[in-house]
Amino acid sequence: MAVLFLSLFQLIFSAGETPSYYSISGTAQGTTYHVHYYANDSLVKKSQLDSILDRIDSSLSVYKPYSLISRFNRSDKGITMDDHFWIVLKKSLQTYRDTRGLFDITVAPLVQAWGFGVKRTDTLPGNKQLDQIKTCVGSRYLKVKNNFLRKTKPCVTLDMNGIAQGYSVDVLAEFLERNGIHDYIAELGGEIRVKGRRQPSGEKFRVGIESPAEDEFENHSIQKIIMMDQGAITTSGSYRKYYESDGRKITHLINPITGYPIQNEMISVTVYAKDAITADAFDNALMLMGLKDALQFTEAKKELAAYFIYKKADGTIADTASSQFYKLMNQ
Amino acid sequence: MKRRKFIKQGSLLTGGLFLHQQMLNAFAGPSAGEKISMGIIGCGDRGSGIMSVIRELDERFVIKAVCDVLDFRIEGVKKLDTDHSLTYYKDYRKLLDDKTIDAVVIATPLSLHFPIGSDALKAGKHVYLEKTMTYNKEQALQLVALKKQFPRQILQVGHQYRYTPLYFKVKDMIEKGYLGKVTQIDCRWDRNWNWRRPVPEGYTDKQINWRMYKEFSGGLPAELLSHQIDFINWAFDTHPDEIFATGGIDFYKDGRETYDNVQALLRYNKEGMIGNFGATCANAREGYIFKLKGSKGTVSLLPHDGIFYPENEARKELETVDGVTGATKIEWNKDGGIPIVKEKLKDGTWYALQEFHKVIQENGVPVSNVITGATTAFCVDLINHSSFNHTIEHWKPEFNIS
């Protein structure tokens, strides 16, 4: 969603040694990506980024039937992982432990039952059905030996969408850096990674945090702007993917422990961390925790900072942030 | 404003993602209720199409009898009637006399909509009447008056396109102001063929290609453009105040009387809106287009698909930042549009017949009813008057019905 236009200033002064501005946009993983960088030459091409993202899709996209993850889901036993898969799995299992099971990549059958999976459903699940499905949910049913990921129950399936976008942004960032780019901002599906500064001004990059709108057709305005010269920022929100049933809002964020969609005050959580895979791994879990626990959890983790938009008991919307995040906002 | 709107309880159709499922639930209800016995009057292309959808909905409907004046059409239905469960009539009055039939579908040439529809109401039947509701404005007014005498019977008009969740969603988007102020409607329904059906041996052209003849048909405006005209009337709760139309037999000089090339300009005073509705039989490049152009965005519609193109008023704000973090957007398409529905929809007739069943069970009022049907029939009649007589037509006070 990033837009940056060459200012007149840049047009006039870009002839010398001043780095030029480059921008690449495309579609991947069912959403859009944008990369902006400053360099003396166009050091990376769109086709390179597309092919990197394609390879990640071939490993982690549940929407591609040929992907490793789809093959794992169809298999009774498991699969041999590639590097992308292994890195994301390792982070997922670590976050599963850190969040006491709130972040769980085996939640897929529940997400499917509530109608947010690859296939559409026509009816809402009942308690009995959910109890049945929950017997297939739990990262404890995953075992890794060498490069092989084994499932201890055939019905276990994975969905790493909650973390794969963050990881993809990190992979793009690494690729930019390997190609000698030191001032960039990379974004995919609203997950962002930043390094360096705008050129030639030397200002930090400005990242807007989207304010929730009623649905995706409404123009989203910006709630807050923060300045960054390093790190990653990702957002999880209940305001885009949801439907209503009997006056209740059913969101795509399903608690893997209870089996039910979140019913708390949270509207969105924006997480800051050194890399996007970390930020992305925690944002959904923080949504599920509810405001009080999420604030406490964030304060206790040095590597995280978070910003919350939530609904107060009287129905009005408010925001708050962890102390680390306030520091970011006040820079 | 945005925040307040966000927290308020959304409507049934708020969530774009699950529109389809929600609509199914809304229409289908917890139980199907009683099966409705149906008679089909008119078994041409449209009547047969409706029959096949009714057969899909066999928990709600059972077809008891069919009627057509043309033998070969009856024979066509008989081939599908493998268990010989249907009764066949050539005279629709006999079908209406059948007390076991609760409701009829009327899919005849336009000129017969009013006489058969009236007789069906008088015979105590619920009526699913194909669009356009009537051949002219006088008949529309008469049918509105007649319907008032039969408040317990349903009359639903077959503007089926707007029954898909897509069209409900677009109405919702208009009401929420996502399009901003709409000033222009662009609509085309083009083809590059003669719009004729082959005439079997022993039948006349008038029997088969009744759409070519003024005594039976309102031509392209009645048969095609009425759908979109009806949608605009319904979605904006409005009607045009001024109509200018032109047309001619410009390509197929084959003895037809109705125009093969028409264009109608509709002025909506209350909305400050201009509608351009056109159809030709001599170019298929654009086929079906239906665009609603507003100050904040454009909706581009196909019968079962729609894209929203924001005008991007937030651009100025966005220029001040390098990136925006937010919940993941769901697949913007390559030209910057947002798909309005995410999944494949069924044909509009499917949703329309679901509602027909529901309103019969609940003695409700269908969304496409005698009032909206008449409003659209007035528009079509004025368009044909304008193009045949080279006049500018005006909405008349007697058209403001309720």
PDB file of C-alpha atoms in Angstrom, chain A residues 202-303:
ATOM      1  CA  GLY A 202      18.219  11.006   5.464  1.00  0.00           C
ATOM      2  CA  GLU A 203      14.820  10.942   7.139  1.00  0.00           C
ATOM      3  CA  LYS A 204      13.541   7.743   8.681  1.00  0.00           C
ATOM      4  CA  PHE A 205      10.892   5.827   6.786  1.00  0.00           C
ATOM      5  CA  ARG A 206       7.344   6.698   7.751  1.00  0.00           C
ATOM      6  CA  VAL A 207       5.053   3.737   8.310  1.00  0.00           C
ATOM      7  CA  GLY A 208       1.339   4.257   8.729  1.00  0.00           C
ATOM      8  CA  ILE A 209      -0.776   1.975  10.876  1.00  0.00           C
ATOM      9  CA  GLU A 210      -4.097   1.443   9.215  1.00  0.00           C
ATOM     10  CA  SER A 211      -7.213   2.365  11.119  1.00  0.00           C
ATOM     11  CA  PRO A 212      -9.998  -0.172  10.915  1.00  0.00           C
ATOM     12  CA  ALA A 213     -12.812   0.448   8.466  1.00  0.00           C
ATOM     13  CA  GLU A 214     -16.134  -1.285   8.239  1.00  0.00           C
ATOM     14  CA  ASP A 215     -15.130  -3.406   5.280  1.00  0.00           C
ATOM     15  CA  GLU A 216     -12.590  -3.543   2.555  1.00  0.00           C
ATOM     16  CA  PHE A 217     -14.478  -1.200   0.219  1.00  0.00           C
ATOM     17  CA  GLU A 218     -14.123   1.697   2.581  1.00  0.00           C
ATOM     18  CA  ASN A 219     -10.966   3.733   2.303  1.00  0.00           C
ATOM     19  CA  HIS A 220      -8.800   2.996   5.304  1.00  0.00           C
ATOM     20  CA  SER A 221      -7.303   6.050   6.852  1.00  0.00           C
ATOM     21  CA  ILE A 222      -4.146   6.035   8.911  1.00  0.00           C
ATOM     22  CA  GLN A 223      -4.426   5.832  12.675  1.00  0.00           C
ATOM     23  CA  LYS A 224      -0.788   6.479  13.597  1.00  0.00           C
ATOM     24  CA  ILE A 225       2.485   7.072  11.823  1.00  0.00           C
ATOM     25  CA  ILE A 226       5.723   5.759  13.209  1.00  0.00           C
ATOM     26  CA  MET A 227       9.279   6.444  12.046  1.00  0.00           C
ATOM     27  CA  MET A 228      11.574   3.503  11.430  1.00  0.00           C
ATOM     28  CA  ASP A 229      15.123   2.939  10.229  1.00  0.00           C
ATOM     29  CA  GLN A 230      15.272  -0.743  11.074  1.00  0.00           C
ATOM     30  CA  GLY A 231      13.122  -3.648  12.086  1.00  0.00           C
ATOM     31  CA  ALA A 232       9.797  -5.045  11.095  1.00  0.00           C
ATOM     32  CA  ILE A 233       6.167  -4.244  11.766  1.00  0.00           C
ATOM     33  CA  THR A 234       3.138  -6.416  11.142  1.00  0.00           C
ATOM     34  CA  THR A 235      -0.566  -6.157  11.888  1.00  0.00           C
ATOM     35  CA  SER A 236      -3.261  -8.681  12.634  1.00  0.00           C
ATOM     36  CA  GLY A 237      -6.835  -7.500  12.614  1.00  0.00           C
ATOM     37  CA  SER A 238     -10.325  -8.862  12.855  1.00  0.00           C
ATOM     38  CA  TYR A 239     -11.695  -6.093  10.647  1.00  0.00           C
ATOM     39  CA  ARG A 240     -11.126  -7.560   7.198  1.00  0.00           C
ATOM     40  CA  LYS A 241     -11.969 -11.243   7.227  1.00  0.00           C
ATOM     41  CA  TYR A 242     -15.203 -11.853   9.031  1.00  0.00           C
ATOM     42  CA  TYR A 243     -18.877 -12.510   8.557  1.00  0.00           C
ATOM     43  CA  GLU A 244     -21.908 -12.238  10.741  1.00  0.00           C
ATOM     44  CA  SER A 245     -24.215 -14.902  12.008  1.00  0.00           C
ATOM     45  CA  ASP A 246     -27.169 -14.224  14.298  1.00  0.00           C
ATOM     46  CA  GLY A 247     -25.794 -10.752  14.954  1.00  0.00           C
ATOM     47  CA  ARG A 248     -22.446 -12.151  16.063  1.00  0.00           C
ATOM     48  CA  LYS A 249     -19.258 -11.311  14.291  1.00  0.00           C
ATOM     49  CA  ILE A 250     -17.362 -14.447  13.322  1.00  0.00           C
ATOM     50  CA  THR A 251     -13.730 -13.534  12.639  1.00  0.00           C
ATOM     51  CA  HIS A 252     -11.047 -15.591  10.965  1.00  0.00           C
ATOM     52  CA  LEU A 253      -8.973 -15.612  14.159  1.00  0.00           C
ATOM     53  CA  ILE A 254      -9.797 -18.920  15.818  1.00  0.00           C
ATOM     54  CA  ASN A 255      -8.548 -19.847  19.269  1.00  0.00           C
ATOM     55  CA  PRO A 256      -6.934 -23.287  18.829  1.00  0.00           C
ATOM     56  CA  ILE A 257      -7.534 -24.160  22.462  1.00  0.00           C
ATOM     57  CA  THR A 258     -11.245 -23.347  22.708  1.00  0.00           C
ATOM     58  CA  GLY A 259     -12.022 -23.980  19.054  1.00  0.00           C
ATOM     59  CA  TYR A 260     -14.014 -20.731  18.798  1.00  0.00           C
ATOM     60  CA  PRO A 261     -13.375 -17.433  16.985  1.00  0.00           C
ATOM     61  CA  ILE A 262     -12.184 -14.629  19.238  1.00  0.00           C
ATOM     62  CA  GLN A 263     -14.879 -12.769  21.083  1.00  0.00           C
ATOM     63  CA  ASN A 264     -12.827 -10.104  22.816  1.00  0.00           C
ATOM     64  CA  GLU A 265     -12.279  -6.367  22.606  1.00  0.00           C
ATOM     65  CA  MET A 266      -9.380  -6.511  20.151  1.00  0.00           C
ATOM     66  CA  ILE A 267      -9.725  -4.975  16.701  1.00  0.00           C
ATOM     67  CA  SER A 268      -6.113  -4.979  15.615  1.00  0.00           C
ATOM     68  CA  VAL A 269      -2.642  -5.571  16.955  1.00  0.00           C
ATOM     69  CA  THR A 270       0.467  -4.090  15.379  1.00  0.00           C
ATOM     70  CA  VAL A 271       3.732  -5.696  16.440  1.00  0.00           C
ATOM     71  CA  TYR A 272       7.256  -4.364  16.106  1.00  0.00           C
ATOM     72  CA  ALA A 273      10.230  -6.759  16.181  1.00  0.00           C
ATOM     73  CA  LYS A 274      13.655  -7.021  14.616  1.00  0.00           C
ATOM     74  CA  ASP A 275      12.381  -9.246  11.845  1.00  0.00           C
ATOM     75  CA  ALA A 276       8.965  -9.748  10.272  1.00  0.00           C
ATOM     76  CA  ILE A 277       8.705 -13.470  10.991  1.00  0.00           C
ATOM     77  CA  THR A 278       8.886 -12.707  14.725  1.00  0.00           C
ATOM     78  CA  ALA A 279       6.395  -9.870  14.544  1.00  0.00           C
ATOM     79  CA  ASP A 280       4.017 -11.899  12.393  1.00  0.00           C
ATOM     80  CA  ALA A 281       4.293 -14.958  14.635  1.00  0.00           C
ATOM     81  CA  PHE A 282       3.055 -13.001  17.640  1.00  0.00           C
ATOM     82  CA  ASP A 283       0.426 -10.682  16.191  1.00  0.00           C
ATOM     83  CA  ASN A 284      -2.364 -13.284  15.890  1.00  0.00           C
ATOM     84  CA  ALA A 285      -1.644 -14.729  19.349  1.00  0.00           C
ATOM     85  CA  LEU A 286      -1.825 -11.251  20.894  1.00  0.00           C
ATOM     86  CA  MET A 287      -5.222 -10.761  19.273  1.00  0.00           C
ATOM     87  CA  LEU A 288      -6.412 -13.973  20.915  1.00  0.00           C
ATOM     88  CA  MET A 289      -5.052 -13.046  24.361  1.00  0.00           C
ATOM     89  CA  GLY A 290      -7.233 -10.025  24.807  1.00  0.00           C
ATOM     90  CA  LEU A 291      -5.899  -6.612  25.747  1.00  0.00           C
ATOM     91  CA  LYS A 292      -4.792  -7.126  29.349  1.00  0.00           C
ATOM     92  CA  ASP A 293      -2.857 -10.335  28.782  1.00  0.00           C
ATOM     93  CA  ALA A 294      -1.470  -9.096  25.476  1.00  0.00           C
ATOM     94  CA  LEU A 295      -0.024  -5.953  27.097  1.00  0.00           C
ATOM     95  CA  GLN A 296       1.498  -7.984  29.891  1.00  0.00           C
ATOM     96  CA  PHE A 297       2.925 -10.525  27.450  1.00  0.00           C
ATOM     97  CA  THR A 298       4.474  -7.814  25.286  1.00  0.00           C
ATOM     98  CA  GLU A 299       6.018  -5.955  28.221  1.00  0.00           C
ATOM     99  CA  ALA A 300       7.655  -9.185  29.372  1.00  0.00           C
ATOM    100  CA  LYS A 301       9.277  -9.776  25.965  1.00  0.00           C
ATOM    101  CA  LYS A 302      12.150  -7.443  25.290  1.00  0.00           C
ATOM    102  CA  GLU A 303      12.195  -8.158  21.555  1.00  0.00           C
TER     103      GLU A 303
END
